[in-house]
XYZ file of C-alpha atoms in Angstrom:
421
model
C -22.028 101.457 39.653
C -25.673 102.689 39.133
C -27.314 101.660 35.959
C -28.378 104.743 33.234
C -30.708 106.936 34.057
C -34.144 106.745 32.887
C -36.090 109.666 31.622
C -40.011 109.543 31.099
C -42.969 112.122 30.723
C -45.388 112.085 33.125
C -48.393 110.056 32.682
C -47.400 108.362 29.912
C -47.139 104.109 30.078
C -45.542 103.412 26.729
C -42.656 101.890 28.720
C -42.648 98.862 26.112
C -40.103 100.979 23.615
C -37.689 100.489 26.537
C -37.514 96.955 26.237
C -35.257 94.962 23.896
C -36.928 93.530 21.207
C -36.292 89.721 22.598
C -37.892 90.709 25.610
C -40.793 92.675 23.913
C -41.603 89.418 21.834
C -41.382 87.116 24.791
C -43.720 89.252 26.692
C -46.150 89.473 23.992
C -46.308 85.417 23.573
C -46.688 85.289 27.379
C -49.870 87.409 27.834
C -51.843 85.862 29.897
C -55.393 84.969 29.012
C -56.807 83.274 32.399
C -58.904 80.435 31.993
C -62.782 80.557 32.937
C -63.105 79.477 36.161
C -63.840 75.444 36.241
C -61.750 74.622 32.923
C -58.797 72.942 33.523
C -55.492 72.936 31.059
C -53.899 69.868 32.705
C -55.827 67.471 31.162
C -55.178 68.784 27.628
C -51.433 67.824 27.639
C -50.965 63.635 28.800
C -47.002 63.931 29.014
C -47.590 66.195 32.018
C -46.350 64.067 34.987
C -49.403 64.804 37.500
C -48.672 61.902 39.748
C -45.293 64.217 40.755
C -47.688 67.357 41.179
C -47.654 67.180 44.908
C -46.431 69.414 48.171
C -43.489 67.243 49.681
C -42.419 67.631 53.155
C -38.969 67.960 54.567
C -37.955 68.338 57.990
C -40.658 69.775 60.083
C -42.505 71.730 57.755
C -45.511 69.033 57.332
C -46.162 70.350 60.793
C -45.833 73.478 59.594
C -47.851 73.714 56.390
C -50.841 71.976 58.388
C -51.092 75.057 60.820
C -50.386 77.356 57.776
C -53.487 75.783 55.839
C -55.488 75.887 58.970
C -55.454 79.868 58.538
C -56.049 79.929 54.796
C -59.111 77.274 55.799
C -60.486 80.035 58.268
C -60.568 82.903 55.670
C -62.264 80.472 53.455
C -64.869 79.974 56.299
C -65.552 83.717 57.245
C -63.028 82.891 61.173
C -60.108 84.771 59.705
C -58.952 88.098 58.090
C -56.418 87.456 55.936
C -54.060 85.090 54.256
C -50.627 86.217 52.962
C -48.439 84.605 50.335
C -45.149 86.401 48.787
C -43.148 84.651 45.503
C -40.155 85.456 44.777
C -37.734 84.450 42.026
C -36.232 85.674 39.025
C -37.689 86.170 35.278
C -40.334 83.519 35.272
C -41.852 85.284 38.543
C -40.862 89.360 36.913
C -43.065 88.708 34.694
C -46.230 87.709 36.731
C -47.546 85.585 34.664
C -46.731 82.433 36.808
C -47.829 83.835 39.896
C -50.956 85.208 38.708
C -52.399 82.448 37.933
C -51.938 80.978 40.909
C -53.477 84.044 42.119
C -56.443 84.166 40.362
C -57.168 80.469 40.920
C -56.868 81.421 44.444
C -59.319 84.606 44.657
C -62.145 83.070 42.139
C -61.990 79.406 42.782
C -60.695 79.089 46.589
C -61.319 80.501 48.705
C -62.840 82.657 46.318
C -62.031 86.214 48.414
C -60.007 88.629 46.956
C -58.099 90.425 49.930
C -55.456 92.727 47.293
C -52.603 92.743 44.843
C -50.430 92.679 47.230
C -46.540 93.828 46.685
C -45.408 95.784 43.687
C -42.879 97.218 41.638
C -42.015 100.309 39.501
C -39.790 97.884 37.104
C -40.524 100.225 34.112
C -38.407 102.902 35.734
C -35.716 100.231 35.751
C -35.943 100.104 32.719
C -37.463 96.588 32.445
C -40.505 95.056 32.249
C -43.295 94.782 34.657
C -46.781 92.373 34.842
C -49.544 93.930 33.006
C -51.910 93.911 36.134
C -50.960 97.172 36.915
C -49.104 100.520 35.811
C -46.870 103.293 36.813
C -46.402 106.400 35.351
C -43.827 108.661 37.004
C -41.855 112.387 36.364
C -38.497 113.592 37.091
C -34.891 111.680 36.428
C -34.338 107.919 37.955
C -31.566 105.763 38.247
C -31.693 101.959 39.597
C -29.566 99.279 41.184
C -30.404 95.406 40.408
C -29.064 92.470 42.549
C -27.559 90.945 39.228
C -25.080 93.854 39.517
C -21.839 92.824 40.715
C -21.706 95.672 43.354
C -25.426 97.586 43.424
C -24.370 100.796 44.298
C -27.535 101.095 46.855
C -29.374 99.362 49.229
C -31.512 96.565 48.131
C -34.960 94.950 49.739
C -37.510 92.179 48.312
C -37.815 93.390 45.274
C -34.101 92.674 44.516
C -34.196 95.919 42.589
C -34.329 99.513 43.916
C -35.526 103.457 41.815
C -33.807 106.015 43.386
C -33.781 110.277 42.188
C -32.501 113.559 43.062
C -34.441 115.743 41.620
C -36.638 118.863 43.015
C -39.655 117.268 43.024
C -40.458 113.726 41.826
C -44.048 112.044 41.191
C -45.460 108.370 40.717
C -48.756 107.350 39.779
C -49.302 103.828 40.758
C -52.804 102.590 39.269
C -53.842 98.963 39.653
C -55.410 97.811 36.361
C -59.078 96.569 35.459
C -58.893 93.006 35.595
C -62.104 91.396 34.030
C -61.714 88.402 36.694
C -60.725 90.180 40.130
C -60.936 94.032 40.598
C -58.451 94.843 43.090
C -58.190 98.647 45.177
C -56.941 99.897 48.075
C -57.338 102.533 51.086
C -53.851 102.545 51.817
C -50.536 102.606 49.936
C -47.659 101.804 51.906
C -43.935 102.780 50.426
C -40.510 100.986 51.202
C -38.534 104.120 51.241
C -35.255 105.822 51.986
C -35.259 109.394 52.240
C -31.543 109.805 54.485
C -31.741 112.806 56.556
C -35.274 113.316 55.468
C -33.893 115.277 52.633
C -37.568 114.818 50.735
C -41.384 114.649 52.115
C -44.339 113.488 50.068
C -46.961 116.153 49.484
C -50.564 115.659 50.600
C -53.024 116.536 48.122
C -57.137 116.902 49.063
C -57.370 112.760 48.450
C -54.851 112.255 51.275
C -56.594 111.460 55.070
C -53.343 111.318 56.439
C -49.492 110.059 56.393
C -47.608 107.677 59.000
C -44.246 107.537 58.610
C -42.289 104.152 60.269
C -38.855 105.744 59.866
C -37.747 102.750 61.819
C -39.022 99.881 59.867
C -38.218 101.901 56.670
C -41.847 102.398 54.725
C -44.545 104.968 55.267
C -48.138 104.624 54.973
C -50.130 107.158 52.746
C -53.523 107.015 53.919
C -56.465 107.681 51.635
C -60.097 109.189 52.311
C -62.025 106.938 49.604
C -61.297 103.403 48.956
C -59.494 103.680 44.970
C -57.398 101.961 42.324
C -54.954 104.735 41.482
C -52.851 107.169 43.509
C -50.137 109.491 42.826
C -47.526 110.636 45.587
C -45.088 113.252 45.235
C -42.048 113.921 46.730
C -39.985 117.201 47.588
C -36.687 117.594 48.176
C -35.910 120.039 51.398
C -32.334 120.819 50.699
C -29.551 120.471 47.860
C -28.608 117.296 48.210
C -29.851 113.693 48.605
C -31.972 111.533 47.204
C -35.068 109.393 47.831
C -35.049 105.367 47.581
C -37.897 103.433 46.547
C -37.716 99.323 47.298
C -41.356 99.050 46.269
C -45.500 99.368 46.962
C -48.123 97.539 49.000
C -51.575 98.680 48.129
C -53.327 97.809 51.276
C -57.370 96.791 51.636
C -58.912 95.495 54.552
C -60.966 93.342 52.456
C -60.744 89.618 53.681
C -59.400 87.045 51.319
C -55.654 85.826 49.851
C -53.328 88.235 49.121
C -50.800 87.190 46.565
C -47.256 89.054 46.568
C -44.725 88.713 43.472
C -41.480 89.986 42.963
C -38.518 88.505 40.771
C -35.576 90.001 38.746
C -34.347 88.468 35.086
C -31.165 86.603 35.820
C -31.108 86.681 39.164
C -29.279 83.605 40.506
C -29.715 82.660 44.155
C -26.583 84.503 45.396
C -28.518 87.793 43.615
C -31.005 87.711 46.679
C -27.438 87.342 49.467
C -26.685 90.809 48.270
C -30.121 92.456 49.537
C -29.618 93.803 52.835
C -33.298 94.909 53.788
C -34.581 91.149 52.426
C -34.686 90.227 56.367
C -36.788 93.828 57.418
C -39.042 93.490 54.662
C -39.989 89.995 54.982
C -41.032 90.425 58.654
C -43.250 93.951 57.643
C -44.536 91.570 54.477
C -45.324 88.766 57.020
C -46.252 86.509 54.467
C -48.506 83.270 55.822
C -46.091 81.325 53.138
C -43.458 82.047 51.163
C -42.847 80.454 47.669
C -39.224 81.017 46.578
C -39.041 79.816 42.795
C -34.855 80.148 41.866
C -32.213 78.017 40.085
C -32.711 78.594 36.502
C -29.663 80.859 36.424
C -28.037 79.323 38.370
C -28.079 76.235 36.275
C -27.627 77.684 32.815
C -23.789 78.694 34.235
C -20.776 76.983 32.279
C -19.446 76.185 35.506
C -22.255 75.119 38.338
C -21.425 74.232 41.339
C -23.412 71.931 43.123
C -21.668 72.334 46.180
C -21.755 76.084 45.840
C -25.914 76.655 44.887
C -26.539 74.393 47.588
C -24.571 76.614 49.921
C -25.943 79.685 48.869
C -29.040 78.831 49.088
C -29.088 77.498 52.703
C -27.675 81.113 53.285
C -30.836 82.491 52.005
C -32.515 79.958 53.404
C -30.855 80.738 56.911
C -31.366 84.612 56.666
C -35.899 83.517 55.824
C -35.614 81.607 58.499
C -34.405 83.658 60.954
C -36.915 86.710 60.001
C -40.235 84.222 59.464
C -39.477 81.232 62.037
C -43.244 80.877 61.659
C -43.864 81.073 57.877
C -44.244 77.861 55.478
C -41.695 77.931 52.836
C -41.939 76.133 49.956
C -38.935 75.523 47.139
C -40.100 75.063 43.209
C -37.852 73.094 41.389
C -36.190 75.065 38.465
C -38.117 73.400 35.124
C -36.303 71.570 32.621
C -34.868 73.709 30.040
C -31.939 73.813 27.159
C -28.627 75.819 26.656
C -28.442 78.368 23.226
C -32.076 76.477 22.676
C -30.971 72.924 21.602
C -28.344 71.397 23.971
C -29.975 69.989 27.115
C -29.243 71.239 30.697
C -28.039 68.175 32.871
C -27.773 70.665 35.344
C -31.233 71.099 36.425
C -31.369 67.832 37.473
C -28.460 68.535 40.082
C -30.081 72.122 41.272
C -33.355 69.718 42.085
C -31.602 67.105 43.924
C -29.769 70.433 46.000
C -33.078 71.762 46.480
C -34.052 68.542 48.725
C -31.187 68.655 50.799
C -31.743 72.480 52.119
C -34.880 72.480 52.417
C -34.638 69.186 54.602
C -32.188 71.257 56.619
C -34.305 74.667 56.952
C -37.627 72.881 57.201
C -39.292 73.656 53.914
C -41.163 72.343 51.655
C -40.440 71.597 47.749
C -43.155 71.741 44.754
C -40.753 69.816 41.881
C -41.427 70.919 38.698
C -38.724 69.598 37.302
C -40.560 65.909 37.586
C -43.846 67.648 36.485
C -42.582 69.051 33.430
C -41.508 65.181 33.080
C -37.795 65.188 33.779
C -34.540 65.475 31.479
C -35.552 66.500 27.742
C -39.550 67.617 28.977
C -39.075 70.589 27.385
C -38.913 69.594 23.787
C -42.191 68.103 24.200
C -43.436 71.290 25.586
C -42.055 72.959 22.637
C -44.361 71.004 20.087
C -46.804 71.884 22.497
C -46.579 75.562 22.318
C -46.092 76.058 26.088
C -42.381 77.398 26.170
C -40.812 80.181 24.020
C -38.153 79.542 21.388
C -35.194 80.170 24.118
C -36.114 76.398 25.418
C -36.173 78.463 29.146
C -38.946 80.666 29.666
C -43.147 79.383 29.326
C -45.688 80.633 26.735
C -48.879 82.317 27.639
C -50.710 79.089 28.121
C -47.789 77.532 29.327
C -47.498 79.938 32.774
C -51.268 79.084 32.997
C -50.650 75.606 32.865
C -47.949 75.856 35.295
C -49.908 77.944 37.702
C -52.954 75.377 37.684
C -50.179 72.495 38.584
C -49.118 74.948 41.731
C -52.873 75.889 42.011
C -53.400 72.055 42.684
C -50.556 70.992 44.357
C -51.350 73.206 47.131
C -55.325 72.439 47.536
C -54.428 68.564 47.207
C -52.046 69.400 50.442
C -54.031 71.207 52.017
C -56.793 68.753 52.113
C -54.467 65.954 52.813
C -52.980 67.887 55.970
C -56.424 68.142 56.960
C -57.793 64.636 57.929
C-alpha cells in the first residue's frame, strides 16, 4: 500500500511542519557545525577507544582497498579524475550529518578537491526529513513507497525510498545549498526515473543544452548550458493515465576531486535494502570507487534478533553488491552501542558486530567497528554526559556525528597510508 499523499506549493521549503515533533527536535540538536579545518574533536573526549579506530581487513579486500586507495592517491596528485564513494544506511546516514563530515574532511583536508555532492534525495516529498545541504521544492500531488513497508507498492532503487505522481504536469526544483566550507554545482543533473510507456516527458526550458534519455539503464541526463547550483525540471503527462517514478538525483560536475554519495532510510533494517529491486542497476550506473554500508541498528533494537537471521540477510545484500561492483571496496561500520526505551542496554549490538566479521570475511569486505570505538557495552552513557548522543540513547548529537565522522575521516587516511608502504 502507498503511503499518503503529500501536497506542497511550489517553491516553498518549509517542509519542517511535516515532521513529527521528535524528529524536528532531534534534527535541530544534530545540526551540524563543521569544525575549522586542522581542529580535531577526538582528543577532547579520552574514553574514545582510538587504538580500535582502524580499517580491518577480511578476506581479500586488503588487496582490494590498496588498489582502491591507489586511485583516491592519484586524484590527490593531479593523475586521476575522480574518486567515488556511496554510504548507505538507515537514520544515522538520512540525516547526513555522519556522512558529511566525512565529506567535508575529505574535500578541504584530503585530498582537498571537491569533485560534487554526489547522490540525492527528494525525502521532503516523502514526507520525511532530508540533510540541510541542499533543498527541493516541488508542485503537483506525490505519493511514496519506503523499504520499511512491508510490501512497497513500487519499485525501489538506492535510495530505499521512491516519489511517484500522476498529475498533468509536475515540477521539482532541486537547488544545492551555500555551504560556507565547499560550494558544490553542477552542469548536469541526471534522474533515476520511471516514466512506463513514456506516459510523461520533461520540458526543456531556454537553460536546457540538451536531454539524453538511457531508457535502458533507467535515468536520463538533463544537460545544462551554464555550470549552476539550482535547476528545475518539469514533467508532462502525454495521455490519461500513468505516472512518473523518481528513485533520486545526481548533480554531475566534471570537476576533479571526491565525490561523496549518501542515502539512508529511518528504520530500515538490513532486510529493508533485499526488497529494492533496482539496488543492483543503480549501483553499477553509481560506480562508486567504495562503498560504505553503515546498518544494524534496527536490526538490533528488535525483541527478537536473530543472529543467525541478520547474518543471513546481510550476506544476501552482501551477495547481490558483490555481484554488481566485483571491483569496488566495501567496507561494514559496526552499529554503535546504544540502549532500549533510553535506559536498558542493548546486548545485542555486540552480537550484530561479531555477525558483521563473519560476512564480510565471506564477501571480502572490510569492517570500520564502531562499536569498540564508542568503547564497547554501556559507551553510550558516557557519551550521554558528554553531550554527543540524543536523549533516545540511539541516535548522535551535532558534535557527536562530527566526532564520529573525524574517527571514519581517520580510519581511512591511517589505511590508506598503511596500504601504501
Amino acid at each position: 500500500m502507498v503511503s499518503r499523499t503529500t501536497k506542497t506549493v511550489f517553491m516553498v521549503r518549509k517542509y519542517f511542519k511535516s515532521f513529527p515533533i521528535i524528529c524536528l527536535l532531534s534534527v535541530i540538536l544534530a545540526l551540524p557545525a563543521f569544525p575549522q579545518n586542522g581542529s580535531s574533536l577526538i582528543k577532547s573526549y579520552p574514553f574514545v577507544n582510538t587504538k580500535e579506530n582502524t580499517i580491518r581487513f577480511y578476506g581479500k579486500s586488503g588487496s582490494i582497498f590498496k588498489g582502491v586507495f591507489k586511485k583516491l592517491s592519484d586524484v590527490d596528485s593531479g593523475k586521476g579524475k575522480q574518486f567515488k564513494i556511496f554510504h548507505l544506511g538507515d537514520s544515522h546516514i538520512q540525516a547526513d550529518f555522519f556522512p558529511d563530515a566525512v565529506r567535508k574532511k575529505l574535500q578541504t583536508e584530503f585530498p582537498g578537491k571537491n569533485g560534487g555532492r554526489g547522490f540525492i534525495f527528494p525525502y521532503n516529498m516523502a514526507n520525511t526529513y532530508q540533510p540541510k545541504n541542499y533543498f527541493i521544492s516541488f508542485s503537483g500531488e506525490w505519493t511514496h513507497a519506503t523499504n520499511i513497508q512491508a510490501q512497497p507498492a513500487e519499485e525501489l532503487g538506492l535510495a530505499g525510498i521512491s516519489v511517484m505522481t500522476e498529475a498533468p504536469e509536475a515540477a521539482i526544483i532541486v537547488s544545492l545549498a551555500n555551504d560556507p566550507y565547499v560550494q558544490y554545482s553542477f552542469t548536469t543533473l541526471r534522474i533515476f526515473i520511471s516514466t512506463p510507456n513514456n506516459t510523461y516527458t520533461l520540458k526543456q526550458d531556454s537553460t536546457i543544452q540538451s536531454v539524453k534519455a538511457c531508457k535502458d539503464s533507467g535515468y536520463i541526463d538533463v544537460i545544462f548550458k551554464n555550470s549552476r547550483n539550482e535547476a528545475v525540471v518539469t514533467f508532462v503527462k502525454n495521455s490519461d493515465s500513468g505516472k512518473v517514478v523518481i528513485y533520486g538525483f545526481v548533480p554531475l560536475s566534471d570537476s576533479a576531486g571526491v565525490v561523496y554519495s549518501s542515502a539512508g532510510v529511518t528504520g530500515a533494517a538490513v532486510t529493508s535494502f533485499l526488497k529494492c529491486s533496482l539496488l543492483e542497476s543503480q549501483l553499477r550506473i553509481m560506480a562508486p570507487d567504495l562503498l560504505i554500508i553503515s546498518l544494524g541498528t534496527n536490526d538490533a533494537s528488535a525483541k527478537r534478533f536473530s543472529s543467525t537471521g541478520f547474518q543471513n540477510a546481510f550476506g544476501e545484500l552482501l551477495r547481490r553488491v558483490r555481484s554488481a561492483l566485483p571491483e569496488t571496496a566495501i567496507l561494514l561500520t559496526a552499529p554503535g552501542d546504544s540502549n532500549r526505551r533510553r535506559k536498558r542496554p542493548n546486548p545485542n549490538n555486540k552480537k550484530a558486530e561479531e555477525s558483521i566479521f563473519t560476512v564480510a570475511e565471506e564477501y571480502d569486505a572490510a569492517v570500520w567497528d564502531f562499536y569498540a570505538v564508542m568503547g564497547g557495552a554501556r559507551s553510550i552513557k558516557k557519551w550521554y554526559k558528554a553531550g554527543l548522543c540524543g536523549r533516545d540513547r540511539v541516535h548522535l548529537t551535532r558534535r557527536g556525528y562530527e566526532l564520529q565522522g573525524e574517527l571514519l575521516y581517520q580510519a581511512l587516511i591511517d589505511s590508506l597510508k598503511k596500504l601504501q608502504k
